[in-house]
Short mmCIF file of C-alpha atoms in Angstrom, two decimals:
data_model
loop_
_atom_site.label_atom_id
_atom_site.label_comp_id
_atom_site.label_asym_id
_atom_site.label_seq_id
_atom_site.Cartn_x
_atom_site.Cartn_y
_atom_site.Cartn_z
CA MET A 1 0.08 0.20 -0.01
CA LEU A 2 1.31 3.29 -0.64
CA PRO A 3 1.59 6.16 1.84
CA HIS A 4 -0.84 8.64 1.87
CA ILE A 5 0.74 11.93 0.55
CA SER A 6 -1.00 15.31 1.13
CA ILE A 7 -0.20 18.08 -1.62
CA GLN A 8 -0.22 21.31 -0.43
CA PRO A 9 -1.74 24.01 -2.84
CA SER A 10 0.97 26.89 -3.70
CA GLU A 11 0.65 29.93 -2.18
CA THR A 12 -0.06 31.56 -5.62
CA ARG A 13 -2.90 29.14 -5.96
CA ILE A 14 -4.49 30.20 -3.11
CA GLN A 15 -4.40 33.84 -3.99
CA ALA A 16 -6.09 33.07 -7.22
CA LEU A 17 -8.97 31.17 -5.33
CA CYS A 18 -9.45 34.00 -2.83
CA PHE A 19 -9.42 36.51 -5.33
CA GLN A 20 -11.50 34.70 -7.71
CA TRP A 21 -14.13 34.11 -4.81
CA HIS A 22 -14.31 37.43 -3.72
CA TRP A 23 -14.87 38.63 -7.34
CA ASN A 24 -17.76 36.35 -7.97
CA THR A 25 -19.38 37.00 -4.54
CA PHE A 26 -18.92 40.61 -3.98
CA PRO A 27 -18.77 42.38 -7.25
CA ALA A 28 -20.17 45.77 -5.92
CA TYR A 29 -16.81 45.45 -4.12
CA ARG A 30 -14.34 44.63 -6.89
CA GLY A 31 -11.28 46.76 -6.84
CA LEU A 32 -11.56 46.91 -2.89
CA LEU A 33 -9.22 43.55 -2.66
CA HIS A 34 -6.02 43.80 -4.63
CA THR A 35 -2.55 42.75 -4.62
CA HIS A 36 0.86 44.46 -4.12
CA ASN A 37 2.79 42.50 -6.47
CA ASN A 38 6.12 42.64 -4.76
CA ASN A 39 7.83 39.93 -6.20
CA SER A 40 10.63 40.36 -8.56
CA HIS A 41 12.01 37.83 -11.13
CA ASN A 42 15.24 39.37 -11.68
CA ALA A 43 17.53 42.23 -10.74
CA ILE A 44 16.71 44.40 -13.18
CA LYS A 45 12.65 43.98 -12.29
CA GLY A 46 13.78 44.23 -8.68
CA ALA A 47 15.64 47.69 -8.89
CA LEU A 48 12.59 49.18 -11.03
CA ASN A 49 10.09 47.73 -8.59
CA LYS A 50 12.28 49.26 -5.69
CA ALA A 51 12.43 52.97 -7.48
CA LEU A 52 8.55 52.71 -8.07
CA GLY A 53 8.00 52.23 -4.19
CA ILE A 54 7.41 48.43 -4.40
CA VAL A 55 8.26 47.29 -0.55
CA LYS A 56 10.02 43.82 0.12
CA GLY A 57 7.47 42.28 2.78
CA VAL A 58 4.60 44.08 2.26
CA SER A 59 1.26 41.80 2.61
CA ASP A 60 0.15 39.68 -0.52
CA LEU A 61 -3.02 41.10 -0.62
CA GLU A 62 -4.89 44.43 0.91
CA TYR A 63 -8.50 44.80 1.48
CA PHE A 64 -10.28 48.04 2.07
CA PHE A 65 -13.72 48.16 3.28
CA ALA A 66 -15.68 50.25 5.29
CA GLY A 67 -12.94 52.62 5.56
CA LYS A 68 -10.25 50.63 7.01
CA SER A 69 -7.40 48.69 5.13
CA TYR A 70 -6.74 44.76 5.97
CA PHE A 71 -3.42 43.38 5.14
CA ILE A 72 -3.61 39.57 4.40
CA GLU A 73 -0.55 37.40 4.02
CA LEU A 74 -1.38 34.05 2.32
CA LYS A 75 0.85 30.97 3.25
CA ASN A 76 0.23 27.29 2.42
CA LEU A 77 0.35 25.03 5.48
CA ALA A 78 4.21 24.62 5.28
CA GLY A 79 4.81 28.34 4.66
CA TYR A 80 6.48 30.75 7.06
CA GLN A 81 6.56 34.47 7.13
CA THR A 82 9.95 36.15 5.80
CA PRO A 83 11.84 38.57 8.40
CA GLU A 84 10.81 41.49 6.21
CA GLN A 85 7.29 40.27 6.22
CA LYS A 86 7.43 39.99 9.90
CA GLN A 87 8.59 43.75 10.15
CA PHE A 88 5.72 44.86 7.89
CA GLN A 89 3.03 42.95 10.10
CA LYS A 90 4.82 44.71 13.23
CA LEU A 91 4.58 48.01 11.11
CA VAL A 92 1.16 47.74 10.60
CA GLU A 93 -0.04 46.74 14.02
CA SER A 94 1.96 49.69 15.61
CA GLN A 95 -0.40 51.88 13.66
CA GLY A 96 -3.50 50.13 14.62
CA GLY A 97 -3.81 48.29 11.36
CA ALA A 98 -5.37 44.98 10.55
CA TYR A 99 -2.85 42.19 9.53
CA GLN A 100 -3.80 38.32 8.86
CA ILE A 101 -2.20 35.58 7.68
CA VAL A 102 -4.37 33.16 5.98
CA ARG A 103 -3.44 29.61 4.83
CA SER A 104 -6.59 28.37 2.89
CA LEU A 105 -9.61 29.61 0.94
CA GLU A 106 -11.92 28.81 3.54
CA GLU A 107 -9.59 30.74 6.43
CA PHE A 108 -10.23 33.86 3.80
CA GLN A 109 -13.73 33.33 3.31
CA TYR A 110 -14.33 33.33 7.01
CA LEU A 111 -12.31 36.37 7.02
CA ILE A 112 -14.02 38.30 4.77
CA GLU A 113 -17.44 37.42 5.84
CA SER A 114 -16.38 38.50 9.43
CA ILE A 115 -14.91 41.85 8.27
CA HIS A 116 -18.39 42.50 6.58
CA ASN A 117 -20.43 41.60 9.51
CA ARG A 118 -18.29 44.08 11.73
CA PRO A 119 -20.35 46.95 13.17
CA SER A 120 -19.73 50.05 11.80
CA LEU A 121 -18.35 52.45 14.33
#
């Protein structure tokens, strides 16, 4: 008998699933969930990104809803934050911001639903 092997979806796959679910579930809020696209594929693109203000460690997604920004870092079950991501989380939280690590579509759905169900201040 072969051992059970669990294949983890990539963080890219999780992000695509989350974005597509939000896009299809909340068409009135399209554009409020967006990516910062802070990955560079080579040194030239990295230098250009840096010159344009793209900062290493920034969360994968930002969601703006009801006057507040939520920073969302996507990781699969085996993923972990880089030192730059931990520093960005500390910076966001030091300013009273919301930062969340999400590891699945289901966690993302729960997060978005909870954001939508928060009472307005």
